[in-house]
Every structure is written in structure tokens, then in C-alpha cells.
Coordinates of C-alpha atoms in Angstrom, one line a residue:
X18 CA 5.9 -29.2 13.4
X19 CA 2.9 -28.4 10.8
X20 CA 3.1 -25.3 9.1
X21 CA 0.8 -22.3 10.3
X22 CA -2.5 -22.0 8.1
X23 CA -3.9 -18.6 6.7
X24 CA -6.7 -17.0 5.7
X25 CA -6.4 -13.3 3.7
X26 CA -9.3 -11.2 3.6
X27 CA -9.6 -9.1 1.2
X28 CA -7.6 -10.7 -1.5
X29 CA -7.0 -7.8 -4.0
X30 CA -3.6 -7.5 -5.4
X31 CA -1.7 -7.3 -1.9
X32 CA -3.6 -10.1 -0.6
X33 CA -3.1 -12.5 -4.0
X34 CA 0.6 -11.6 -3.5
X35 CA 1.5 -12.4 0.3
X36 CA -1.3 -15.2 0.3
X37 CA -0.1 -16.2 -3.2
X38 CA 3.7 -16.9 -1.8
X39 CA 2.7 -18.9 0.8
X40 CA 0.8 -21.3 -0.7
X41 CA 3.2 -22.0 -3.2
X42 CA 5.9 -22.3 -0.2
X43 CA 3.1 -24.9 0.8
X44 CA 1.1 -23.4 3.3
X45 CA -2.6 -24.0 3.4
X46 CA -3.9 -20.4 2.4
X47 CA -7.9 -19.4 2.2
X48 CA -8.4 -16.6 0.1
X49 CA -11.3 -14.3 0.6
X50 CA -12.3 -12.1 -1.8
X51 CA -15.2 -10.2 -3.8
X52 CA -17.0 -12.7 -6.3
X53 CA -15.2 -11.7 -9.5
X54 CA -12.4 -12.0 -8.5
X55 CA -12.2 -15.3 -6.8
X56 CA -14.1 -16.1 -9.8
X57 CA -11.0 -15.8 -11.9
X58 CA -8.6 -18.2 -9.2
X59 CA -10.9 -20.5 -9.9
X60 CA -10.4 -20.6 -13.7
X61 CA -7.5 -19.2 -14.0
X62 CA -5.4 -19.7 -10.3
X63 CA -3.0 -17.3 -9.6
X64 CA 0.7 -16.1 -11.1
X65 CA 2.8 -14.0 -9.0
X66 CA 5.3 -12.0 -11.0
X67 CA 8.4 -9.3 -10.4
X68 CA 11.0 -7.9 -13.1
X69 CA 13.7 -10.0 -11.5
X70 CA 12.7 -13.6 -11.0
X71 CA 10.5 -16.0 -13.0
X72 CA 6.8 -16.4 -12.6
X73 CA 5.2 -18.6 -10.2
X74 CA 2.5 -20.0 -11.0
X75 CA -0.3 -21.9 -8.9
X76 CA -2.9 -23.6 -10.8
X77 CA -6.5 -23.5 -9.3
X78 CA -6.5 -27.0 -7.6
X79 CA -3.8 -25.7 -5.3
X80 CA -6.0 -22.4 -4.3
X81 CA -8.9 -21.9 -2.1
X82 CA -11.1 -18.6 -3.0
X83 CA -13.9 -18.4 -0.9
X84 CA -16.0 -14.8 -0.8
X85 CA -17.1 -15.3 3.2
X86 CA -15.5 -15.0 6.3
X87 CA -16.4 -18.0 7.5
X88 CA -13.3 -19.4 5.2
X89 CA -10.8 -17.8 8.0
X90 CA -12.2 -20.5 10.3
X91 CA -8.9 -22.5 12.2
X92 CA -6.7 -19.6 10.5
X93 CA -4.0 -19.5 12.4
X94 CA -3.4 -16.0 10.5
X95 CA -5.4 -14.2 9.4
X96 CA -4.0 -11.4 7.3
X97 CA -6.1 -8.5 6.1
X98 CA -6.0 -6.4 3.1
X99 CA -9.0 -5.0 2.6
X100 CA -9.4 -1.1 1.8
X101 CA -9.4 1.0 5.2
X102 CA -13.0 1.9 4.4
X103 CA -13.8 -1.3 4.7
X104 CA -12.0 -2.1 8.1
X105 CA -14.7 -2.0 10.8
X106 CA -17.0 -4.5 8.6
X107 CA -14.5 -6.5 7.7
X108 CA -13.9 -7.2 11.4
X109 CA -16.8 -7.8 12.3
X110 CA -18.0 -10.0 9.8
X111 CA -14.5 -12.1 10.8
X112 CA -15.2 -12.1 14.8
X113 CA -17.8 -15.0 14.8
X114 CA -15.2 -17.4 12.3
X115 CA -11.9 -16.8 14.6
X116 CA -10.5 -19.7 15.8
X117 CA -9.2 -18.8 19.5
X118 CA -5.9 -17.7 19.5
X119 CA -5.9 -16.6 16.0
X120 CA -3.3 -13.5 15.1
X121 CA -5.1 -10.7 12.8
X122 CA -2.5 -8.9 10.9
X123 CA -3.5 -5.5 9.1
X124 CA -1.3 -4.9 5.7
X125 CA -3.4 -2.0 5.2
X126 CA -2.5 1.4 4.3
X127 CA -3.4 4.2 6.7
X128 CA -2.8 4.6 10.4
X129 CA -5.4 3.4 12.2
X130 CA -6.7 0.2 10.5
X131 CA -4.9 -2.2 13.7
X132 CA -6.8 0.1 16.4
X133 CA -9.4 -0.8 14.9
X134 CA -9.3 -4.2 14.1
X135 CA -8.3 -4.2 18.0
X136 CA -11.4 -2.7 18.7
X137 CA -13.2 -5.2 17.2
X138 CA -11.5 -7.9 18.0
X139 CA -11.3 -8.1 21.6
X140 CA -9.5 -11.3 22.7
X141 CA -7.3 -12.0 19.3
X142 CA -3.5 -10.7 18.8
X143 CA -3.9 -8.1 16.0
X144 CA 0.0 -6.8 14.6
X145 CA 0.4 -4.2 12.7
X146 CA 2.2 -4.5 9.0
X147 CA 3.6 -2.5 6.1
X148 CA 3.8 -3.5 2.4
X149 CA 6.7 -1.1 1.5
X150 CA 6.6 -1.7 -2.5
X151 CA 4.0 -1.5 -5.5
X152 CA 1.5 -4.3 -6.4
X153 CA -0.9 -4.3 -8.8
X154 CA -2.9 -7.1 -11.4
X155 CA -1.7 -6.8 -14.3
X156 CA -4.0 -9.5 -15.7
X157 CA -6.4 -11.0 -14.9
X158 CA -5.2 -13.8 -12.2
X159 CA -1.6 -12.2 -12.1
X160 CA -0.1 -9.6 -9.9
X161 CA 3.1 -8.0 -10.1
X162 CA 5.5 -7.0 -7.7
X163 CA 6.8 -3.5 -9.1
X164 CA 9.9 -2.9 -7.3
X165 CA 12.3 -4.6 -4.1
X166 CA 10.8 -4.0 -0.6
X167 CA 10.8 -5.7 2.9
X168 CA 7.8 -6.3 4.6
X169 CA 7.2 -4.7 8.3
X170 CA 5.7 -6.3 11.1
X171 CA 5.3 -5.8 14.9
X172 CA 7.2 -8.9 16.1
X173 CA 5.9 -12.4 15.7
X174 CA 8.7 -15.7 15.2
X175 CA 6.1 -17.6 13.7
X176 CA 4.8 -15.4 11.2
X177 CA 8.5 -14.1 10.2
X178 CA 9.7 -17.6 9.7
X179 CA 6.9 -18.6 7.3
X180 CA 7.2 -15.5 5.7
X181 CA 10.9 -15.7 4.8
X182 CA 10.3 -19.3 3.7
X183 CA 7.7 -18.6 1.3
X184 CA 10.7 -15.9 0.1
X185 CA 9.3 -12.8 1.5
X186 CA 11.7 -10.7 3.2
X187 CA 10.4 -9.1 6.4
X188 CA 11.6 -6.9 9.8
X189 CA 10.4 -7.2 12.6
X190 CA 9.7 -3.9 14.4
X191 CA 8.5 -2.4 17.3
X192 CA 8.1 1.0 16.3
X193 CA 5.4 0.4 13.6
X194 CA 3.5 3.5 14.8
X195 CA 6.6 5.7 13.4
X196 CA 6.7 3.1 10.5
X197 CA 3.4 3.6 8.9
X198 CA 3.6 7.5 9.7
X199 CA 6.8 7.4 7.3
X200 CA 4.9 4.8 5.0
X201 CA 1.9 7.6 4.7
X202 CA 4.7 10.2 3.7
X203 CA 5.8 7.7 0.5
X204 CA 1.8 6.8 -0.2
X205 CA 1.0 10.5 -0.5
X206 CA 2.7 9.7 -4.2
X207 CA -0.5 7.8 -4.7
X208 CA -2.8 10.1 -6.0
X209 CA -0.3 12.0 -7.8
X210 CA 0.5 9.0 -9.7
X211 CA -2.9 7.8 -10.4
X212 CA -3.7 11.5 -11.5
X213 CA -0.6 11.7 -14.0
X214 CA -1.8 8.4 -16.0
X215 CA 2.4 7.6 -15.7
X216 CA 3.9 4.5 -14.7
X217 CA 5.9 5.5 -11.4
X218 CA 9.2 5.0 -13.1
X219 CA 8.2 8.3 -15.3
X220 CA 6.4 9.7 -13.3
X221 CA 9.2 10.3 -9.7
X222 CA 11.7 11.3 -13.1
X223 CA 10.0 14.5 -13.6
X224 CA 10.7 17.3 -11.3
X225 CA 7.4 19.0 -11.6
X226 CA 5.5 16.3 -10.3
X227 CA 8.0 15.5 -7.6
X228 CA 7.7 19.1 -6.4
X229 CA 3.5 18.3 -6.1
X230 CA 4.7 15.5 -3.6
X231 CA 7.4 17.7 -2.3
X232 CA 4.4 19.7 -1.3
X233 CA 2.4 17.4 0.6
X234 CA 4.7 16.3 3.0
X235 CA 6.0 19.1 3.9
X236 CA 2.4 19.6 5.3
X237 CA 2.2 16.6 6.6
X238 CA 5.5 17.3 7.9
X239 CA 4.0 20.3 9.7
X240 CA 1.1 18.2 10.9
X241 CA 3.4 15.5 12.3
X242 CA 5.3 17.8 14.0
X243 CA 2.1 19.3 16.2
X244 CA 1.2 15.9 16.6
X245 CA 4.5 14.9 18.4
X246 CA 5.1 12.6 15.5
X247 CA 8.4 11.2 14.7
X248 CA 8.5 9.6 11.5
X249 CA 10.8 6.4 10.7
X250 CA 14.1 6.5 8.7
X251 CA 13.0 3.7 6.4
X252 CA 15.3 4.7 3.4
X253 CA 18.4 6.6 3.0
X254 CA 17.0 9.8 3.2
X255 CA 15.3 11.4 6.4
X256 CA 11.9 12.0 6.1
X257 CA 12.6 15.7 6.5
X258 CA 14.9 16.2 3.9
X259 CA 12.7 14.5 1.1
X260 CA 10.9 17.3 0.5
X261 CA 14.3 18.9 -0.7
X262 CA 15.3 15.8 -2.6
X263 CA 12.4 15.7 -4.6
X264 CA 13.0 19.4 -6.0
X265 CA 16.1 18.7 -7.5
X266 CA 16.8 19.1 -11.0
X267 CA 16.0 15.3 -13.0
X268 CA 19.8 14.8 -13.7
X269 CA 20.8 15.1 -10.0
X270 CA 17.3 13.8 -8.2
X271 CA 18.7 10.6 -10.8
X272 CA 22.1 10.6 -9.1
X273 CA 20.8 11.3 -5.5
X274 CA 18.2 9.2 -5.2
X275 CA 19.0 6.2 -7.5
X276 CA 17.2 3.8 -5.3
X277 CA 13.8 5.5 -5.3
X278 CA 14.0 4.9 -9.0
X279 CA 14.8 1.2 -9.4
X280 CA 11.1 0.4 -10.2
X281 CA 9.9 -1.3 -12.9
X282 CA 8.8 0.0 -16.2
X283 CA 5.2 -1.0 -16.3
X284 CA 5.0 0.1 -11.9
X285 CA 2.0 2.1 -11.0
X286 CA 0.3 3.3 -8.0
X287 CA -2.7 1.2 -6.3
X288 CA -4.7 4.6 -6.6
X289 CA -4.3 4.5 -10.5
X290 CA -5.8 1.0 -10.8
X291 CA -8.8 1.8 -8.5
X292 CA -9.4 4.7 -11.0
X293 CA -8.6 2.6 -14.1
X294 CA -11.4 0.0 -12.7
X295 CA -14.1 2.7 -11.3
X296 CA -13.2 1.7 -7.7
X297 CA -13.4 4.0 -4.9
X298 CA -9.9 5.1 -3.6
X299 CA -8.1 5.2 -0.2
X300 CA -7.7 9.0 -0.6
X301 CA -9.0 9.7 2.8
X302 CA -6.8 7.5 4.7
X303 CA -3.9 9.2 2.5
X304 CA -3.9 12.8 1.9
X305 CA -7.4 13.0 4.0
X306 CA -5.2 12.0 7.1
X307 CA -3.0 14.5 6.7
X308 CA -6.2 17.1 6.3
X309 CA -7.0 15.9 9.7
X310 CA -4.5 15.6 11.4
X311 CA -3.7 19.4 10.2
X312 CA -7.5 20.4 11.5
X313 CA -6.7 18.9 15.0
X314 CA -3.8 20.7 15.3
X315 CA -5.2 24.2 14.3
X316 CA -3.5 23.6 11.0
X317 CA -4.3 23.3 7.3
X318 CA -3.1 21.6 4.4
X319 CA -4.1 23.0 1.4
X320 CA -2.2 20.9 -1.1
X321 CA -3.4 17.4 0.5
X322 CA -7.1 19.0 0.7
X323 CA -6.8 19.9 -3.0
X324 CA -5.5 16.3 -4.1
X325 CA -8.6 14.8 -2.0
X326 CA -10.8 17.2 -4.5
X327 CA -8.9 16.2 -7.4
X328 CA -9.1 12.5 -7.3
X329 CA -12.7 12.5 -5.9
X330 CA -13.8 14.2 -8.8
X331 CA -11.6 11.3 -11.1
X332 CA -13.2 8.9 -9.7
X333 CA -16.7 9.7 -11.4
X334 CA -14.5 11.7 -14.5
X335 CA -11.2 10.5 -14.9
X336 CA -8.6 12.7 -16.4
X337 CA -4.6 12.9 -16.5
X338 CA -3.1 16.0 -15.5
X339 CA 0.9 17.4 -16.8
X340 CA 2.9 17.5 -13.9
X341 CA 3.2 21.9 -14.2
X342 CA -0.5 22.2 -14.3
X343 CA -0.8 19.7 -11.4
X344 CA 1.6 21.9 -9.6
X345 CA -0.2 25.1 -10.4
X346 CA -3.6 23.5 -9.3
X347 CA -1.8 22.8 -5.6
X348 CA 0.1 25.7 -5.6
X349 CA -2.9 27.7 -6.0
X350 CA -4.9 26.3 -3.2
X351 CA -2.3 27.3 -0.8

């Protein structure tokens, strides 16, 4: 039986990485990205790295980078990883290329990047995904894998079998709604991250920053709640106690949580290398959702709306900010 082909649209540093694996587990891969980039597979190809195994490296004859969507055509999968901004065009500039029957798979933060890649898309199979770790370039043509995760998926045999032979561990669930509400709870780190100019490592070991993220979910706690919104348990902690666990003291959030700190050294936030590359960020699909969600629910959330400020203004003037006077700026807007 032939393997399935795929296309990835939106080939950033997710998109390098999951399309980057199966191509080198031999799968025919198109990647679809903005000119620079695809620009550098072509010179460079790709390396795919993680602290615990050795580099894998495709050279550029093995890689097809194309910057048009007509490269998903006779995809089998298409899996896209563009920036939630950038969802609705992204669809529809992919709806003329679709081969029928094509499956659409959104490994896109946020929570409503599948409805509307549904919406877009009527006719084609769209499943909704989670990337539960860190994954950033760390040169150019290499991205790195920053700490252990399995992948999430709304069920599919096909796609789960390629993906665990091309060595990426996945679940298949059916509860991905509840999934990527406890997904946003982790990514409201983001913007913390990017605005404490730390690797994550350093950054989830100090207490005063923790208690910044401490204070966004609890709001979006809140939010969930008026919503009727379950979160997932997707760790060892319910989502309602981490607020708690995050205000420990450093020596005992160390021994508590031990797993939320087996990341690598050099691990940083997404959000920190749109700001380090003048990018425009995913704030308001992160702590913007949890602004509205608040707002429908005659609710605010004054940290999260404060955060939105913060990194908009960073992304035209960057600055880093100590984790106590981070604290004091959210604690003051509340």
C-alpha cells in the first residue's frame, strides 16, 4: 500500500518539523511556505533537532518548498500551520488545489481555526490537532524540538500510523474541543515568555513570573467556567489547581512540578521569536480569547487585556520586563 502524500501550508517552524519527519520517514511532503523561507530549504534543506536524539538531516534534493497552494494538489493531507490570522485566507486560497477527499488538519493554536477551515472547506474532512511542545528555528534551515510532547488529533488510522512511523508520537482524541481549551491555558505562557527575553527553562523557575501566568488563567478559568467549559487533564495537574502550583515557592514548584521543567536550555516561546524577527504575534487568539470570552460572559479579564497591550506595544518597541515588575504591571490592571 503507497504511503499517504502531504502538503503543509504554512511551513514555519511547526510545519518544517511535522512535515520535516515525514519526509525523512519517506513520505512525499510539499512544503508551502513564505519566499524566504523556502528560499533557505532550497540551499540549505532542512535539520530537525531535539536535546535527546541526533540531528536529522534532509538535504534539499529530498525537499519540495513551493510558496503556492497549488503545491497541496493530490495531498492526501494537508496539514496547516499557518498563524490563526491567517486561517480564512489560507483556506481559501487551498479550496481550488484540493484533491477530493483530501483531509485538512489544523495544528494551529487557538480555538477556532478547524471551524473555520470547515467553513471554508465544505466537502473535505478537516480534524482538529494540538502540538503540545515548543518549536522554534534556531538557524536558519533548522528547528528544534524544545522539550517531550505527544501530538493530539481527532481520530484518523491513517494519519496516526504515518505519524508514529515517521517517530512522532500521537493520541487520538475525541474530546479535542476540551483539548485545545486546556492547550490555550499552557499557551497563555507565551507572551510572558516572549516579554521576559528568558529561555522557558528560566523563565517557569521563577516564581514571580509564574504568579503572572498564575494570573491569567485563573481568568480564563473564570471565563471557562461561564462558558460551560471543561478543560482537559492533559498533565498531572488539573487545570484548576495550576494556578496554585505556579505560586509556589522555586524550591517546591521544582519538586512539584518536575515535569513542567524538563525543557531544554536554549527552549523559548513561539511569541518570543515572532518578536525577535518583527513578526506579528498570535496574542489575540491567546490572551485576546480569553478577553472575549470574558466580554460575552459579562466578565473581564484584566490581566490577559493587559498582556494583549504589552506585547502589542513590543511588537513595534521590543523590551524585556523582570518578572516583579511584570507582576505589578498585571496586578495593577486588575
Amino acid at each position: 500500500m503507497s504511503k499517504p502524500r502531504f502538503a503543509v501550508l504554512g511551513a514555519g517552524s511547526i510545519g518544517c518539523h511535522l512535515g520535516g519527519h515525514l519526509a525523512a520517514a519517506g513520505h512525499d511532503v510539499a512544503f508551502i511556505g513564505r519566499s524566504a523561507a523556502m528560499d533557505v530549504l532550497r540551499e540549505r534543506g532542512l535539520t530537525l533537532t531535539t536535546s535527546s536524539r541526533p540531528p536529522v538531516h534532509l538535504p534539499a534534493d529530498r525537499l519540495t518548498a513551493a510558496t503556492g497552494p497549488e503545491a497541496a494538489a493530490g495531498a492526501d493531507y494537508v496539514l496547516v500551520t499557518v498563524k490563526s490570522a491567517g486561517t480564512e485566507a489560507a483556506a481559501q486560497d487551498l479550496a481550488p488545489h484540493l484533491a477530493p477527499g483530501a483531509v485538512v488538519v489544523s495544528f494551529q493554536n487557538g480555538l477556532h481555526n478547524p471551524a473555520i477551515l470547515r467553513g471554508a472547506l465544505p466537502g473535505h474532512t478537516v480534524l482538529a490537532g494540538m502540538v503540545p511542545y515548543n518549536v522554534v528555528r534556531s538557524e536558519p534551515g533548522i528547528v528544534h524540538q524544545g522539550m517531550p510532547g505527544r501530538l493530539m488529533t481527532e481520530p484518523d488510522d491513517t494519519l496516526g500510523a504515518a505519524f508514529r512511523e515517521a517517530g512522532l508520537a500521537i493520541e487520538a482524541r475525541t474530546d479535542m474541543s476540551e483539548v485545545q481549551h486546556a492547550k490555550l491555558l499552557m499557551n497563555l505562557n507565551n507572551a510572558i515568555n516572549a516579554l521576559s527575553g528568558l529561555p522557558l527553562r528560566d523563565q517557569l523557575g521563577r516564581r514571580a513570573y509564574r504568579r503572572c501566568l498564575a494570573l491569567c488563567q485563573r481568568e480564563a478559568l473564570t471565563a471557562y467556567r461561564a462558558a460551560g467549559v471543561v478543560p482537559a487533564r492533559l498533565g498531572p495537574t488539573a487545570p484548576g489547581l495550576t494556578p496554585y502550583v505556579l505560586g509556589l515557592p522555586d524550591a517546591l514548584f521544582r519538586r512539584v512540578a518536575a515535569a513542567a521543567l524538563r525543557i531544554d536550555a536554549h527552549a523559548r516561546s513561539s511569541m518570543w521569536e515572532d518578536l525577535q524577527r518583527s513578526r506579528p504575534t498570535e496574542i489575540d487568539s491567546l490572551q485576546g480569547e480569553i478577553v472575549a470570552l470574558a466580554a460575552a460572559h459579562g466578565l473581564t479579564a484584566p490581566a490577559n487585556a493587559r498582556l494583549v497591550t504589552l506585547v502589542r506595544e513590543a511588537e513595534s518597541a521590543p523590551r524585556t520586563w523582570s518578572g516583579p515588575e511584570l507582576h505589578a504591571e498585571l496586578r495593577a490592571a486588575r
